mmCIF file of C-alpha atoms in Angstrom:
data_model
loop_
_atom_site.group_PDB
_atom_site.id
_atom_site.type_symbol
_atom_site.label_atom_id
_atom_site.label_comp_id
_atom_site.label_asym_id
_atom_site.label_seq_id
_atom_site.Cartn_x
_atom_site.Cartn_y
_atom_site.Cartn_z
ATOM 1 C CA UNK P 1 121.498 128.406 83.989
ATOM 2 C CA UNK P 2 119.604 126.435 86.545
ATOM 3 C CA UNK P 3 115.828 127.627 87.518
ATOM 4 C CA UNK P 4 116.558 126.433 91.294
ATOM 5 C CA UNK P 5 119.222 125.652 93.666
ATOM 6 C CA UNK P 6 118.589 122.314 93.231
ATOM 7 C CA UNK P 7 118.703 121.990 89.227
ATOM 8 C CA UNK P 8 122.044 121.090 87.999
ATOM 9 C CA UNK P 9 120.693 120.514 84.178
ATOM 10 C CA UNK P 10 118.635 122.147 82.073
ATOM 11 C CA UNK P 11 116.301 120.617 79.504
ATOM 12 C CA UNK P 12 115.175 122.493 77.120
ATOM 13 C CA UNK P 13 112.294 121.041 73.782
ATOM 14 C CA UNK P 14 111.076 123.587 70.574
ATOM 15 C CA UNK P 15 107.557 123.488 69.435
ATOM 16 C CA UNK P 16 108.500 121.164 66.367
ATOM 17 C CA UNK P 17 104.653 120.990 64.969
ATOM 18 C CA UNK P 18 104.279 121.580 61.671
ATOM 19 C CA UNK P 19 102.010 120.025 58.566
ATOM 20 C CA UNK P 20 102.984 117.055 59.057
ATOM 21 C CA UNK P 21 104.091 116.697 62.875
ATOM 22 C CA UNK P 22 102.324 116.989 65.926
ATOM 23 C CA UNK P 23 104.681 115.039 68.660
ATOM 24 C CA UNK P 24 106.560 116.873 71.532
ATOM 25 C CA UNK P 25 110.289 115.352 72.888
ATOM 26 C CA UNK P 26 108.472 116.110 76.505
ATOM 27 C CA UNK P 27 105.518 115.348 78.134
ATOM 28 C CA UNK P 28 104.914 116.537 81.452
ATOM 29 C CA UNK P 29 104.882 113.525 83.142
ATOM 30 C CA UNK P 30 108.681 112.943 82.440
ATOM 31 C CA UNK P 31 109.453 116.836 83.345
ATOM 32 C CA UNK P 32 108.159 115.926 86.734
ATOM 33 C CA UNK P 33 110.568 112.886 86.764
ATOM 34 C CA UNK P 34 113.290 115.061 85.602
ATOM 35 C CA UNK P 35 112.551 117.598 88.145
ATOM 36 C CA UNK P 36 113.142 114.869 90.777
ATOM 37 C CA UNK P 37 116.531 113.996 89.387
ATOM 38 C CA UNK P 38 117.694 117.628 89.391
ATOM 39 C CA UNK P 39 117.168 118.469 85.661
ATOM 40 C CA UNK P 40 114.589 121.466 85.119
ATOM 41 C CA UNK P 41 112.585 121.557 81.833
ATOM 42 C CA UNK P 42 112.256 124.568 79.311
ATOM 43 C CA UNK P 43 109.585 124.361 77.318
ATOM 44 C CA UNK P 44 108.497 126.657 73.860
ATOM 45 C CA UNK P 45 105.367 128.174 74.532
ATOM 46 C CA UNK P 46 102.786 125.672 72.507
ATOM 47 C CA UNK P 47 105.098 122.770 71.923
ATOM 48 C CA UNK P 48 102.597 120.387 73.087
ATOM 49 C CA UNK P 49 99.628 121.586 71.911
ATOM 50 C CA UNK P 50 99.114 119.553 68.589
ATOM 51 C CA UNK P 51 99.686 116.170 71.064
ATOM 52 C CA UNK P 52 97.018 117.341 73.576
ATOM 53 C CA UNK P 53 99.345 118.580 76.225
ATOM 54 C CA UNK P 54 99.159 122.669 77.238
ATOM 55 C CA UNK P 55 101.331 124.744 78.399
ATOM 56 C CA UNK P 56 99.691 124.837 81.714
ATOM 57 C CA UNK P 57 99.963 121.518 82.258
ATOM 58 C CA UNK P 58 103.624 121.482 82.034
ATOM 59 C CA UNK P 59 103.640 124.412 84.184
ATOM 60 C CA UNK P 60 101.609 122.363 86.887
ATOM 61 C CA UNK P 61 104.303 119.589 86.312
ATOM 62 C CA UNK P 62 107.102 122.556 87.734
ATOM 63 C CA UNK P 63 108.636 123.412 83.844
ATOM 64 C CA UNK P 64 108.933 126.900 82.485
ATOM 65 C CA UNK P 65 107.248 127.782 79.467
ATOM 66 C CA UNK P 66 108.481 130.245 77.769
ATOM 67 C CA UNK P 67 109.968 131.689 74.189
ATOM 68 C CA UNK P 68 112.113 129.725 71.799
ATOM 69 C CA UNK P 69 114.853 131.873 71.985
ATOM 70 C CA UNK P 70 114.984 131.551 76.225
ATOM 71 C CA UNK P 71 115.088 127.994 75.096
ATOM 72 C CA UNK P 72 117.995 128.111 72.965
ATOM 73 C CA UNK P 73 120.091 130.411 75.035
ATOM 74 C CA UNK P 74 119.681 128.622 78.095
ATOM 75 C CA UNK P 75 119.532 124.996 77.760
ATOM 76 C CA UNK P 76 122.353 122.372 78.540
ATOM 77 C CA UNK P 77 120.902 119.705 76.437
ATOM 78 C CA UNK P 78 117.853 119.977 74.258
ATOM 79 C CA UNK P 79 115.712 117.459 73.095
ATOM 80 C CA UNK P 80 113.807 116.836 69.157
ATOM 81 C CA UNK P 81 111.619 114.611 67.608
ATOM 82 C CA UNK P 82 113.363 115.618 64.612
ATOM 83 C CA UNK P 83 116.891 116.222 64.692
ATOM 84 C CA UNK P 84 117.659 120.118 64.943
ATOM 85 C CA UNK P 85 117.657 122.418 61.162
ATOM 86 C CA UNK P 86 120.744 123.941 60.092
ATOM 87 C CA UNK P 87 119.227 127.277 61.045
ATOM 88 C CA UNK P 88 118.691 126.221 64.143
ATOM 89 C CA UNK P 89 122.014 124.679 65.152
ATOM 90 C CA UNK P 90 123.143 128.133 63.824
ATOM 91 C CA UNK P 91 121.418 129.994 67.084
ATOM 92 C CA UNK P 92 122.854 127.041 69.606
ATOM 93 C CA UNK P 93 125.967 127.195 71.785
ATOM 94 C CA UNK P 94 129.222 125.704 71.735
ATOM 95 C CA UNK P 95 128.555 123.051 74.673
ATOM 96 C CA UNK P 96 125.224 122.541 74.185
ATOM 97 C CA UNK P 97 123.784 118.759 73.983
ATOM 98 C CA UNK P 98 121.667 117.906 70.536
ATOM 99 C CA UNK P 99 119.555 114.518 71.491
ATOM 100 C CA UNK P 100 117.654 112.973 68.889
ATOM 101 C CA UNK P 101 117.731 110.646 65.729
ATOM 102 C CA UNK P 102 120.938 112.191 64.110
ATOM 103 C CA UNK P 103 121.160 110.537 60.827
ATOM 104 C CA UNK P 104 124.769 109.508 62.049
ATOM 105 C CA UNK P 105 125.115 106.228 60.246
ATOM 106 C CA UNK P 106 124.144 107.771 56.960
ATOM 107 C CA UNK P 107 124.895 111.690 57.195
ATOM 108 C CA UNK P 108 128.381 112.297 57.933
ATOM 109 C CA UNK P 109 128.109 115.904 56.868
ATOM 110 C CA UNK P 110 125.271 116.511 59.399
ATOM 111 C CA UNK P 111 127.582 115.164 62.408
ATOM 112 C CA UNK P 112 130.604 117.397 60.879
ATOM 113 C CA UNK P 113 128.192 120.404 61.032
ATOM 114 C CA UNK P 114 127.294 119.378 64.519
ATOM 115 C CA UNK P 115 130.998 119.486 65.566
ATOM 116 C CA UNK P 116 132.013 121.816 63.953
ATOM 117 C CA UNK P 117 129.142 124.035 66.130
ATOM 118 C CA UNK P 118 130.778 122.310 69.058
ATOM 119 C CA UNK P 119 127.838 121.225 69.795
ATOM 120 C CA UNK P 120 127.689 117.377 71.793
ATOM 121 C CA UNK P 121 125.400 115.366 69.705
ATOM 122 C CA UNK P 122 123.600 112.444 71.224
ATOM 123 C CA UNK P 123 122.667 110.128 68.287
ATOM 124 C CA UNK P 124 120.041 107.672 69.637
ATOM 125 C CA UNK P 125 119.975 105.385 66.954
ATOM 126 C CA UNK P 126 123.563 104.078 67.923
ATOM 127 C CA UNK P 127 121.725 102.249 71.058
ATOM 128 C CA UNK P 128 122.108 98.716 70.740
ATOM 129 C CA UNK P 129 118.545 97.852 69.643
ATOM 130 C CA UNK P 130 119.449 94.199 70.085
ATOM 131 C CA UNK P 131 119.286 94.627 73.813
ATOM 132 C CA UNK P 132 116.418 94.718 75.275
ATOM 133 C CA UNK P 133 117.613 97.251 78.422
ATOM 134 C CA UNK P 134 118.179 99.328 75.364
ATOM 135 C CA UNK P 135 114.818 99.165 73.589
ATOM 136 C CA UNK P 136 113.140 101.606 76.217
ATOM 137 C CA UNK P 137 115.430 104.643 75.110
ATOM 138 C CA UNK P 138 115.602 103.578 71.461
ATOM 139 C CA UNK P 139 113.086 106.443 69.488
ATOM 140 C CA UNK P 140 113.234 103.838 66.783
ATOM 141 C CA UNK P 141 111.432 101.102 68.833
ATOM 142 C CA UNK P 142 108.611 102.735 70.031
ATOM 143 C CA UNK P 143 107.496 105.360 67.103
ATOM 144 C CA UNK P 144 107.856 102.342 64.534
ATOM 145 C CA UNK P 145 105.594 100.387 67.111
ATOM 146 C CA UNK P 146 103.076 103.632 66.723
ATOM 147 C CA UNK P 147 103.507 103.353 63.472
ATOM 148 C CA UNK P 148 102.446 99.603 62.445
ATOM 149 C CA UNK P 149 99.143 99.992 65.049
ATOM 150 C CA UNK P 150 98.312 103.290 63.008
ATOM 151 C CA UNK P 151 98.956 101.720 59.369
ATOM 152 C CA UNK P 152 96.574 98.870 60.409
ATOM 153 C CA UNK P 153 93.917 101.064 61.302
ATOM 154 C CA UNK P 154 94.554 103.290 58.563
ATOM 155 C CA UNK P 155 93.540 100.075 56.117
ATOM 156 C CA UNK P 156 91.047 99.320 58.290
ATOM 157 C CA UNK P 157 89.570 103.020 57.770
ATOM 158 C CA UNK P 158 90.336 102.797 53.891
ATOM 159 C CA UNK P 159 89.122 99.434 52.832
ATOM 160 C CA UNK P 160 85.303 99.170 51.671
ATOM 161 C CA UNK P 161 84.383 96.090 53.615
ATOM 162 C CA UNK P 162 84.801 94.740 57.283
ATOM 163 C CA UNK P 163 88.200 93.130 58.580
ATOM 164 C CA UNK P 164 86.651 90.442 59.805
ATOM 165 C CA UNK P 165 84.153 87.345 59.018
ATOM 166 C CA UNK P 166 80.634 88.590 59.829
ATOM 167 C CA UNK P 167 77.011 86.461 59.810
ATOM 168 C CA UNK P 168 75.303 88.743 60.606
ATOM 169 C CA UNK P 169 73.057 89.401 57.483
ATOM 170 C CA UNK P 170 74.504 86.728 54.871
ATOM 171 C CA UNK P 171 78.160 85.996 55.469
ATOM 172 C CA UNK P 172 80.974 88.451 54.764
ATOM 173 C CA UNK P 173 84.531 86.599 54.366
ATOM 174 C CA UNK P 174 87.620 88.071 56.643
ATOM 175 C CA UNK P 175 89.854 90.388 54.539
ATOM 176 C CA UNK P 176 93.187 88.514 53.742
ATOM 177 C CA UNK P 177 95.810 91.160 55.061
ATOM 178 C CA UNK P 178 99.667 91.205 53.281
ATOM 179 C CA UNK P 179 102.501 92.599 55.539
ATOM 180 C CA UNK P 180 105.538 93.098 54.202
ATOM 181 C CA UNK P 181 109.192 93.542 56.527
ATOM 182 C CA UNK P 182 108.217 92.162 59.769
ATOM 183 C CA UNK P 183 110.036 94.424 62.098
ATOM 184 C CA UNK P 184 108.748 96.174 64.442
ATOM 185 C CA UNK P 185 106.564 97.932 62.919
ATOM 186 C CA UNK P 186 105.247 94.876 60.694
ATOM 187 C CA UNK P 187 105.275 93.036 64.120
ATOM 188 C CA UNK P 188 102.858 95.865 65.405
ATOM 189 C CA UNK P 189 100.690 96.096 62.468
ATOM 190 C CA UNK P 190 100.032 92.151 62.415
ATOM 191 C CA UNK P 191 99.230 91.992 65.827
ATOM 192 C CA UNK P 192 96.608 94.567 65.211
ATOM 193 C CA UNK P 193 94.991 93.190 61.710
ATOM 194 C CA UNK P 194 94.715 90.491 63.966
ATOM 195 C CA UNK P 195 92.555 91.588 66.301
ATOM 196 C CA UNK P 196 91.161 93.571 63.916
ATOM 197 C CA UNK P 197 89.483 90.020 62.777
ATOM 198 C CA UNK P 198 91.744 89.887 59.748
ATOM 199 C CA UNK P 199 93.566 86.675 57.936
ATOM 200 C CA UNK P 200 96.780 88.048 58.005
ATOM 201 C CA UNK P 201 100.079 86.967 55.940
ATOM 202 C CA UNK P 202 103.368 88.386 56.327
ATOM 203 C CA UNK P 203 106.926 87.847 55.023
ATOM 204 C CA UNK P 204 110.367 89.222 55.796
ATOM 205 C CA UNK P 205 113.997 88.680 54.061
ATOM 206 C CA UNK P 206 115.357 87.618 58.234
ATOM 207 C CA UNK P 207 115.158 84.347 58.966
ATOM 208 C CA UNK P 208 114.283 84.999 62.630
ATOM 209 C CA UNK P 209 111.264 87.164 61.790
ATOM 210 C CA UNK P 210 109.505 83.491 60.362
ATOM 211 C CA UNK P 211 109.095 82.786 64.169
ATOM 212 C CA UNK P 212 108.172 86.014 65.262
ATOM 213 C CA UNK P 213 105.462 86.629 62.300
ATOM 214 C CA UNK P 214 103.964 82.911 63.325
ATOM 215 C CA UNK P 215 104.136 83.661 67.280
ATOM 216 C CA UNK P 216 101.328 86.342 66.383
ATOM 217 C CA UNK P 217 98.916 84.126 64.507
ATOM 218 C CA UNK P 218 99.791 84.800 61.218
ATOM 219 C CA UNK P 219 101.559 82.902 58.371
ATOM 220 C CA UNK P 220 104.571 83.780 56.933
ATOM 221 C CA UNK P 221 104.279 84.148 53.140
ATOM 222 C CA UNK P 222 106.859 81.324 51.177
ATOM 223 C CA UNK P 223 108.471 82.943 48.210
ATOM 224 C CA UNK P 224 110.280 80.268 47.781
ATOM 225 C CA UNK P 225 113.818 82.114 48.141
ATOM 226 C CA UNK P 226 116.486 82.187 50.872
ATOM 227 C CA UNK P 227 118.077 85.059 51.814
ATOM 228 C CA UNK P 228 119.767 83.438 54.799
ATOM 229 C CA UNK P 229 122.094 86.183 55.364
ATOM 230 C CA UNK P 230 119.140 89.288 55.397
ATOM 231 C CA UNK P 231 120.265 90.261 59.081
ATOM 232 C CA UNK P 232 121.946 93.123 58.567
ATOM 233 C CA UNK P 233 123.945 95.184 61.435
ATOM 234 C CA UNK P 234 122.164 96.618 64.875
ATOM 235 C CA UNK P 235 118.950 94.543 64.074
ATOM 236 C CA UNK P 236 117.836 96.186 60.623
ATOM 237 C CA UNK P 237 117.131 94.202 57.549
ATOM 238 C CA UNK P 238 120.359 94.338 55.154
ATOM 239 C CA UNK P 239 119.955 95.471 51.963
ATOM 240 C CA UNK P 240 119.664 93.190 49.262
ATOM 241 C CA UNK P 241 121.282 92.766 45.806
ATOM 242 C CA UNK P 242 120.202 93.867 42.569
ATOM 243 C CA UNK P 243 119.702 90.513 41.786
ATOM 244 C CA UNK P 244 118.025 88.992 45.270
ATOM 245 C CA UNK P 245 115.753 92.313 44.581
ATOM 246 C CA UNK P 246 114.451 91.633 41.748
ATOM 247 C CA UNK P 247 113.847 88.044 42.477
ATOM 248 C CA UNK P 248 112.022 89.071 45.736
ATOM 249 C CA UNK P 249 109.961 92.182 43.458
ATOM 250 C CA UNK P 250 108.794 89.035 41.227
ATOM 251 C CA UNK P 251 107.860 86.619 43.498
ATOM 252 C CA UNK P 252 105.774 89.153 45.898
ATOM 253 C CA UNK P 253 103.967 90.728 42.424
ATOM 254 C CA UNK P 254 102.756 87.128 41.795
ATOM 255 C CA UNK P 255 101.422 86.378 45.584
ATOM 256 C CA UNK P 256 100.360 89.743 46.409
ATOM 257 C CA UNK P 257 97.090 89.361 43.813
ATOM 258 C CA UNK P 258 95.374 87.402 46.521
ATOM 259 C CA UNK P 259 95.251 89.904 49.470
ATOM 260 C CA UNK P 260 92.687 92.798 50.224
ATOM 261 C CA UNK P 261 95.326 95.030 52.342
ATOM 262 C CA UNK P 262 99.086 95.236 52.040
ATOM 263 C CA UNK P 263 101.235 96.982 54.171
ATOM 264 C CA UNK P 264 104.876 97.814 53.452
ATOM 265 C CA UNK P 265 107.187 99.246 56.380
ATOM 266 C CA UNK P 266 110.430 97.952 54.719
ATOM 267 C CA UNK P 267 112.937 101.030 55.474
ATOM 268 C CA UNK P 268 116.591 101.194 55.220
ATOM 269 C CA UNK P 269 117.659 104.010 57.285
ATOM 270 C CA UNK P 270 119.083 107.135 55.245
ATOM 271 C CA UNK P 271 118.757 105.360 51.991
ATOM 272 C CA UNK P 272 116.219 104.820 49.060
ATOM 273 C CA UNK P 273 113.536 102.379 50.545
ATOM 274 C CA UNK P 274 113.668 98.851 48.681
ATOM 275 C CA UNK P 275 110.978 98.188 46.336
ATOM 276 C CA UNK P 276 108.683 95.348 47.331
ATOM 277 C CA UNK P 277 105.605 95.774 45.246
ATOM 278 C CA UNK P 278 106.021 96.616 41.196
ATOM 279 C CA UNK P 279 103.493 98.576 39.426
ATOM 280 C CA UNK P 280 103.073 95.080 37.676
ATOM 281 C CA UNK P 281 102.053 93.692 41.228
ATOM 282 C CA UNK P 282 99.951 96.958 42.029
ATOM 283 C CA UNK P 283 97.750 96.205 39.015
ATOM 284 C CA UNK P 284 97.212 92.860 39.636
ATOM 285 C CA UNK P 285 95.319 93.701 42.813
ATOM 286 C CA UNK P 286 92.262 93.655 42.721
ATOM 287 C CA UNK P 287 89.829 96.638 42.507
ATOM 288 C CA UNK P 288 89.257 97.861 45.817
ATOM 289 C CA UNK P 289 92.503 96.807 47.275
ATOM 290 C CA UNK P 290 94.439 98.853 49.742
ATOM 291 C CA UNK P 291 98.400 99.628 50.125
ATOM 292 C CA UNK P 292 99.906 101.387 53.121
ATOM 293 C CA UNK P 293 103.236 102.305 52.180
ATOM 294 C CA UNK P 294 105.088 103.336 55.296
ATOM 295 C CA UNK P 295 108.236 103.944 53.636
ATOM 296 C CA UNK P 296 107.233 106.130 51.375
ATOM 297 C CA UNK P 297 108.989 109.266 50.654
ATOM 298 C CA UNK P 298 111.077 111.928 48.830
ATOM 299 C CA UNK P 299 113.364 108.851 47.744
ATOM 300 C CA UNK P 300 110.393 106.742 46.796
ATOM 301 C CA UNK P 301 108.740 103.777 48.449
ATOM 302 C CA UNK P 302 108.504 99.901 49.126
ATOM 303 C CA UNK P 303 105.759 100.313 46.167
ATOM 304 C CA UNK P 304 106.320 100.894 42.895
ATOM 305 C CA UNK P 305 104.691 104.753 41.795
ATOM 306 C CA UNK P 306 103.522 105.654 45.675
ATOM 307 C CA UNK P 307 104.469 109.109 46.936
ATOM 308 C CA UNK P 308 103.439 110.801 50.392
ATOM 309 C CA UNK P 309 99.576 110.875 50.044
ATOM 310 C CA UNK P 310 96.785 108.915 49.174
ATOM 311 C CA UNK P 311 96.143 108.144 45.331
ATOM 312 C CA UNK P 312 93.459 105.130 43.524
ATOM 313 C CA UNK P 313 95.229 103.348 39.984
ATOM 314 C CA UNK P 314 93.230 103.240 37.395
ATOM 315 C CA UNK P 315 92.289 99.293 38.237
ATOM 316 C CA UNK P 316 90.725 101.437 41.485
ATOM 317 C CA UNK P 317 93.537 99.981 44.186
ATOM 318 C CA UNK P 318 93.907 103.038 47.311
ATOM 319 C CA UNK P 319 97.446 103.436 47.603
ATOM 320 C CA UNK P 320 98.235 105.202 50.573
ATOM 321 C CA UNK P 321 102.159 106.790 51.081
ATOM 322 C CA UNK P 322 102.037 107.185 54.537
ATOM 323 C CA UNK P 323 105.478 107.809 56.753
ATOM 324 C CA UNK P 324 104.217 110.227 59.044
ATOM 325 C CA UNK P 325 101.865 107.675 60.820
ATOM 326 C CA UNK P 326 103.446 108.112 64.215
ATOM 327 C CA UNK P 327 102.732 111.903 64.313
ATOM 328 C CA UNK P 328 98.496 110.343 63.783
ATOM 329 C CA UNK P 329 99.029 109.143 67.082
ATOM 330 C CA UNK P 330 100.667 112.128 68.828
ATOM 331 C CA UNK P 331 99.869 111.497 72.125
ATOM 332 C CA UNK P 332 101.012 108.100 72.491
ATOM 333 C CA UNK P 333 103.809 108.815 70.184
ATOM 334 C CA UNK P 334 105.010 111.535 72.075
ATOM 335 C CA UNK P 335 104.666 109.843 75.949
ATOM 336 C CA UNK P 336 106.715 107.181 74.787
ATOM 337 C CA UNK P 337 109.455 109.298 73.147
ATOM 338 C CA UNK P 338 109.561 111.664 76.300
#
C-alpha cells in the first residue's frame, strides 16, 4: 500500500464539505510531518478547498491527491471530521482504521456496525480530556474553542449597537453579554466578548467553572442554587434532574431580562441539549436582543423554540441556532484538528 519505500502507513481523508461543512481532517502542514514519520497521506481531490487549502498545496507538501475511491481502497487508517456514513463504511476494508468522533459513549449500534465491518475504530472522545497532555489530540477541545470565538463574533455581527462603551459622539453604554455553560467553549466566547469591550456575565451548573468564568474578567451569574455535584464524568457537565432543571430554567428566565447577548453552548453529548432559556425568558428580552444557541439542533436547543438558523420573536429578539460555528472558521478549525 505504501507510496515509497520508506512509508509504512497510509493516511488517507474524503472531501467531507457539504452545506454545512467546510473543514478537512488534514492540512498540509501535518502531511509533511507525517511524511517525516513514515506515514504517506491520500488525499480526495478537493477536500480542502472549502478551508482554503488546494490540492496543489498538499501535493507540494509530498501527499497524493487523487479519487475517493483510491482513497478508500488503499488507506490503513483514514481520518473524518465527521465520523464515516453507513454507506461509506460499506466501501471500507476489514482492517482498516476509522479515526474520528465516534459517538461511542452514546451510539452503541454505530460501534457494533463498525465491528461488525471489522473495521478498528479510533473513538477520540474517549481521551482523557482532564489531562492536559491529552487536550492537544482531543477534537472536542479545540473545535468547541473555534466555536465560542465564532459565537461571540457572530453576536457581535448580529446585535444593532457596539460591544463596547463609546464617547465618541454622546456616550453609548457597553452591551451586557449572558453566557451560559462555561466550558470550553463558554470559556472561549467570554474571553472574546471581553475584548470585544463587552460587560460580560456567565454561569455554569460546575462548581469549578465559578473560578474559571472570574479568572477571565467576568462575573459569574448567582442563581441562587447549588448543584454541587454538576461534574459529571471525563470533564462534561452532568445532566441535571427534572427537578434541578426546572429550577435552573426559572431562575435564568428571571436574570436573563437584563442582558443584550446570550450565548448558550450547554451540550450533552449524544443526547437532547438541556434547556436553559424558556420561551417565557426569550420574551422577556428585550427588543433587539440576541441569542446564539450553539446547541441547537435536530433534538432541540439550550433555548426554548430555536432550531438551526436564524429567526426574530415577535417582541423582535434574533435568535440564532447555530452548531455548525466551527465549520465558519474552517481554516483554523481544520489546522487544529489535523
Amino acid at each position: 500500500m505504501a507510496q515509497n519505500p520508506e512509508a509504512t502507513v497510509v493516511f488517507g481523508v474524503l472531501n467531507e464539505t457539504s452545506e454545512t461543512e467546510s473543514r478537512v481532517a488534514l492540512t498540509p502542514d501535518i502531511v509533511t510531518r507525517l511524511k517525516r514519520s513514515g506515514v504517506s497521506s491520500l488525499i480526495e481531490a478537493g477536500a480542502g478547498i472549502a478551508a482554503d487549502y488546494t490540492d496543489e498545496d498538499y501535493e507540494k507538501a509530498g501527499a497524493k491527491v487523487t479519487s475517493r475511491d483510491e482513497v478508500l481502497a488503499e488507506a490503513d487508517a483514514l481520518g473524518f471530521v465527521d465520523r464515516p456514513s453507513a454507506e461509506t463504511v460499506a466501501k471500507l476494508k476489514a482492517g482498516q482504521w476509522v479515526i474520528g468522533m465516534l459517538g461511542s459513549f452514546t451510539d452503541a449500534d454505530y460501534v457494533a456496525a463498525l465491528e461488525k465491518a471489522g473495521l478498528v475504530g479510533i473513538a477520540i472522545e474517549k481521551l482523557p480530556r482532564k489531562l492536559s497532555s491529552a487536550q492537544s489530540m482531543d477534537e472536542m477541545t479545540s473545535q468547541n474553542s473555534v466555536m465560542g470565538y465564532k459565537a461571540a463574533i457572530t453576536a457581535a455581527d448580529a446585535y444593532g449597537s457596539f460591544l463596547p462603551m463609546m464617547t465618541t459622539a454622546g456616550t453609548i453604554r457597553p452591551a451586557k453579554a449572558l453566557v451560559l455553560g462555561a466550558g470550553i467553549a463558554g470559556l472561549q466566547a467570554i474571553g472574546t466578548l471581553k475584548r470585544l469591550g463587552a460587560v460580560v456575565t456567565a454561569y455554569d451548573v460546575r462548581p469549578a467553572s465559578q473560578g474559571e468564568v472570574e479568572s477571565l474578567g467576568a462575573k459569574f451569574l448567582d442563581l441562587g442554587l447549588d448543584f454541587s455535584k454538576g461534574q459529571g464524568e471525563g470533564g462534561y457537565a452532568r445532566a441535571l434532574s427534572a427537578e434541578e432543571q426546572a429550577q435552573q430554567q426559572a431562575a435564568v428566565d428571571e436574570k436573563a431580562a437584563g442582558f443584550d447577548i446570550i450565548i448558550t453552548t450547554a451540550k450533552v453529548p449524544g443526547r437532547k441539549p438541556p434547556v436553559l432559556l424558556t420561551a417565557a425568558g426569550v420574551k422577556g428580552l428585550k427588543r433587539g436582543a440576541v441569542i446564539v444557541d450553539c446547541a441547537a439542533s435536530d433534538l432541540g436547543g439550550n433555548v426554548e423554540g430555536s432550531a438551526v438558523g436564524e429567526q426574530v420573536t415577535e417582541g423582535g429578539v434574533k435568535l440564532i441556532g447555530a452548531p455548525y460555528l466551527a465549520s465558519g472558521v474552517a481554516t483554523t478549525a481544520s489546522n487544529l484538528l489535523s
